[in-house]
Amino acid sequence: MKTNFIFFILILFLISCSTPKENPPNIILIMADDLGYGDISCFGSDFIQTPVLDKLASEGIRFTDYHSNGSVCTPTRAALMTGNYQQRAGLEGVIYAAMGKRIYGLASSEKTLAEYFKEAGYATGIFGKWHLGYKPEFKPTLHGFDEFYGYVSGNVDFISHRDGIGLYDWWHNTDTCYDEGYVTDLITDYALKFMERNKEKPFLLYLPHEAPHYPYQGRNDKADRLPGVKFHAHGSRPDKKQAYKEMVEIMDENIGRVMMKLTELGIDDNTLVIFCSDNGATNLGDNGGLRGYKISLWEGGHRVPAVAWFPGKIKAGTVSNSTVLCMDWLPTLLSVAGVQVEDKFDGVDISAVLFRQKEIEKRTVFWRYRNQWVARKGDWKYLKNKEGEYLFNLKDDVVEQNNLLDSNVEKTNELKELLREWEREMERYKQQTD
Ligand SMILES: [Ca+2]
């Protein structure tokens, strides 16, 4: 009798695991490029006004301790797409536009966020910046996206769509295509069409914005990168700070268009919207008082703004202090969509943070980029860079001024050992997959 009962419970459990959610939610993942911790008003900016993002934060959740996996573009995107440390995919550095540097990219052996969702019956679209490889086999439509409009470089002229070495870089799926328009507006136009076409089925919409990455150009500026014309990578506008502000505000306005479309299509109550940045700001932006900028592994290089919105599911006005990394989105989104997979990820499911106002278990996380290393466990951060070695307690010292390395040797050694273990694991993985 008892055996029968256990068997019955087991069958019920298996049925509940294998049945997809009846009405799986749409996912919209919006990522800014080089936006700093203090660059939007709900994270403290007085200079830049972002009413749409502020509303999303007030109706949803705001993360105070959210981090990009990389302090530059490509590594963060590799981690976002795979749910793992970018080191596993071998994409620890930037893929540059220079000829001869265009050989790297996201290998087809890597299973991406888009591939998981496509398999689960989602329509998948990416509109904007890819930055995970130039070669045909690296293109997003060969990595699980049904549709791609955008560019594959780190940045393009917002008007002429030419990359850092002046080559035209605008694509529809695997073909180059001519398109007129300011990048931020243009990728939103495509995103809205994608939403319209797929309103009847669940969709994953990835919208990686260019703003506020250089070249610093507003909507009414002229193209700087044109054939046969010498140009400066950062653009020709003298008032770059003002251009930067315009770029973020135009992005905010366009996120507003996405939100209005959700309402118009009547799917706003079944859509999770996530917004984050891919690394910290340069010195033109505002990292909210955090030390360092993009590229560095000081907090200013990777602690970035993030918000999420899902009406009726995420409690309005939630503020989370959990340490979250961008590699956590993949396992989290699979869980939100009710998709069961066997695969293991470095990232963790943060659904409890989103929907139940819980903090996730404190864990140790790592960063490594160009002779800089970080091990972070709870509030403790060990940092090694060219200038030296540091230990900070971020709870009391988020601006990293008070080096506790010598006064807490035990903690320093613990974090250094964890870092060594992590590096060994990354190396082991590399040897297995090479
Ligand atoms: Ca970036």
PDB file of N, CA, C and O and ligand atoms in Angstrom, residues 31-35 71-74 76-77 129 131 154 209-210 213 277-280 294, ligand 1:
ATOM      1  N   MET A  31      19.586  45.347 -22.453  1.00  0.00           N
ATOM      2  CA  MET A  31      20.893  45.640 -21.855  1.00  0.00           C
ATOM      3  C   MET A  31      21.481  46.912 -22.455  1.00  0.00           C
ATOM      4  O   MET A  31      21.552  47.057 -23.675  1.00  0.00           O
ATOM      5  N   ALA A  32      21.874  47.822 -21.598  1.00  0.00           N
ATOM      6  CA  ALA A  32      22.565  49.036 -22.038  1.00  0.00           C
ATOM      7  C   ALA A  32      24.047  48.715 -22.197  1.00  0.00           C
ATOM      8  O   ALA A  32      24.529  47.696 -21.705  1.00  0.00           O
ATOM      9  N   ASP A  33      24.776  49.602 -22.869  1.00  0.00           N
ATOM     10  CA  ASP A  33      26.197  49.372 -23.138  1.00  0.00           C
ATOM     11  C   ASP A  33      27.041  50.439 -22.447  1.00  0.00           C
ATOM     12  O   ASP A  33      26.957  51.620 -22.789  1.00  0.00           O
ATOM     13  N   ASP A  34      27.825  50.027 -21.475  1.00  0.00           N
ATOM     14  CA  ASP A  34      28.700  50.946 -20.719  1.00  0.00           C
ATOM     15  C   ASP A  34      27.922  51.927 -19.832  1.00  0.00           C
ATOM     16  O   ASP A  34      28.410  53.028 -19.549  1.00  0.00           O
ATOM     17  N   LEU A  35      26.752  51.566 -19.413  1.00  0.00           N
ATOM     18  CA  LEU A  35      25.965  52.450 -18.530  1.00  0.00           C
ATOM     19  C   LEU A  35      26.418  52.253 -17.085  1.00  0.00           C
ATOM     20  O   LEU A  35      26.446  51.122 -16.590  1.00  0.00           O
ATOM     21  N   SER A  71      34.095  43.283 -17.248  1.00  0.00           N
ATOM     22  CA  SER A  71      34.160  44.741 -17.105  1.00  0.00           C
ATOM     23  C   SER A  71      34.263  45.380 -18.486  1.00  0.00           C
ATOM     24  O   SER A  71      34.510  46.569 -18.616  1.00  0.00           O
ATOM     25  N   VAL A  72      34.086  44.556 -19.513  1.00  0.00           N
ATOM     26  CA  VAL A  72      34.005  44.996 -20.915  1.00  0.00           C
ATOM     27  C   VAL A  72      32.925  44.156 -21.609  1.00  0.00           C
ATOM     28  O   VAL A  72      32.425  43.185 -21.038  1.00  0.00           O
ATOM     29  N   CYS A  73      32.649  44.518 -22.873  1.00  0.00           N
ATOM     30  CA  CYS A  73      31.441  44.009 -23.554  1.00  0.00           C
ATOM     31  C   CYS A  73      31.391  42.505 -23.794  1.00  0.00           C
ATOM     32  O   CYS A  73      30.472  41.820 -23.337  1.00  0.00           O
ATOM     33  N   THR A  74      32.340  41.974 -24.578  1.00  0.00           N
ATOM     34  CA  THR A  74      32.230  40.583 -25.037  1.00  0.00           C
ATOM     35  C   THR A  74      32.094  39.572 -23.890  1.00  0.00           C
ATOM     36  O   THR A  74      31.193  38.726 -23.925  1.00  0.00           O
ATOM     37  N   THR A  76      30.921  39.786 -20.885  1.00  0.00           N
ATOM     38  CA  THR A  76      29.599  39.850 -20.253  1.00  0.00           C
ATOM     39  C   THR A  76      28.561  39.166 -21.129  1.00  0.00           C
ATOM     40  O   THR A  76      27.711  38.410 -20.660  1.00  0.00           O
ATOM     41  N   ARG A  77      28.641  39.423 -22.428  1.00  0.00           N
ATOM     42  CA  ARG A  77      27.651  38.847 -23.350  1.00  0.00           C
ATOM     43  C   ARG A  77      27.805  37.331 -23.449  1.00  0.00           C
ATOM     44  O   ARG A  77      26.809  36.602 -23.579  1.00  0.00           O
ATOM     45  N   LYS A 129      23.145  44.970 -30.499  1.00  0.00           N
ATOM     46  CA  LYS A 129      24.567  44.594 -30.530  1.00  0.00           C
ATOM     47  C   LYS A 129      24.798  43.136 -30.145  1.00  0.00           C
ATOM     48  O   LYS A 129      24.368  42.708 -29.087  1.00  0.00           O
ATOM     49  N   HIS A 131      28.243  41.283 -30.735  1.00  0.00           N
ATOM     50  CA  HIS A 131      29.621  41.327 -30.215  1.00  0.00           C
ATOM     51  C   HIS A 131      30.145  39.983 -29.716  1.00  0.00           C
ATOM     52  O   HIS A 131      30.919  39.920 -28.765  1.00  0.00           O
ATOM     53  N   GLY A 154      31.739  45.898 -31.634  1.00  0.00           N
ATOM     54  CA  GLY A 154      31.566  46.517 -30.321  1.00  0.00           C
ATOM     55  C   GLY A 154      30.782  47.816 -30.389  1.00  0.00           C
ATOM     56  O   GLY A 154      30.128  48.206 -29.429  1.00  0.00           O
ATOM     57  N   HIS A 209      21.136  47.331 -26.343  1.00  0.00           N
ATOM     58  CA  HIS A 209      21.277  48.698 -26.861  1.00  0.00           C
ATOM     59  C   HIS A 209      22.740  49.074 -27.056  1.00  0.00           C
ATOM     60  O   HIS A 209      23.620  48.514 -26.404  1.00  0.00           O
ATOM     61  N   GLU A 210      22.954  50.066 -27.900  1.00  0.00           N
ATOM     62  CA  GLU A 210      24.304  50.619 -28.064  1.00  0.00           C
ATOM     63  C   GLU A 210      24.553  51.722 -27.028  1.00  0.00           C
ATOM     64  O   GLU A 210      25.680  51.935 -26.593  1.00  0.00           O
ATOM     65  N   HIS A 213      27.341  53.793 -25.263  1.00  0.00           N
ATOM     66  CA  HIS A 213      28.705  53.540 -25.762  1.00  0.00           C
ATOM     67  C   HIS A 213      29.051  54.580 -26.837  1.00  0.00           C
ATOM     68  O   HIS A 213      28.178  55.023 -27.575  1.00  0.00           O
ATOM     69  N   SER A 277      22.972  46.747 -17.327  1.00  0.00           N
ATOM     70  CA  SER A 277      24.086  47.245 -18.144  1.00  0.00           C
ATOM     71  C   SER A 277      25.113  46.124 -18.326  1.00  0.00           C
ATOM     72  O   SER A 277      25.103  45.141 -17.586  1.00  0.00           O
ATOM     73  N   ASP A 278      26.001  46.267 -19.304  1.00  0.00           N
ATOM     74  CA  ASP A 278      26.959  45.190 -19.599  1.00  0.00           C
ATOM     75  C   ASP A 278      28.321  45.387 -18.948  1.00  0.00           C
ATOM     76  O   ASP A 278      29.150  44.488 -18.946  1.00  0.00           O
ATOM     77  N   ASN A 279      28.564  46.600 -18.424  1.00  0.00           N
ATOM     78  CA  ASN A 279      29.787  46.877 -17.645  1.00  0.00           C
ATOM     79  C   ASN A 279      29.670  48.317 -17.138  1.00  0.00           C
ATOM     80  O   ASN A 279      28.739  49.038 -17.523  1.00  0.00           O
ATOM     81  N   GLY A 280      30.615  48.713 -16.312  1.00  0.00           N
ATOM     82  CA  GLY A 280      30.554  50.058 -15.752  1.00  0.00           C
ATOM     83  C   GLY A 280      30.829  51.138 -16.789  1.00  0.00           C
ATOM     84  O   GLY A 280      31.210  50.850 -17.928  1.00  0.00           O
ATOM     85  N   LYS A 294      34.907  51.288 -16.398  1.00  0.00           N
ATOM     86  CA  LYS A 294      34.934  50.172 -17.353  1.00  0.00           C
ATOM     87  C   LYS A 294      36.374  49.658 -17.498  1.00  0.00           C
ATOM     88  O   LYS A 294      37.308  50.445 -17.418  1.00  0.00           O
TER      89      LYS A 294
HETATM   90 CA    CA B   1      30.068  47.630 -22.836  1.00  0.00          CA
END
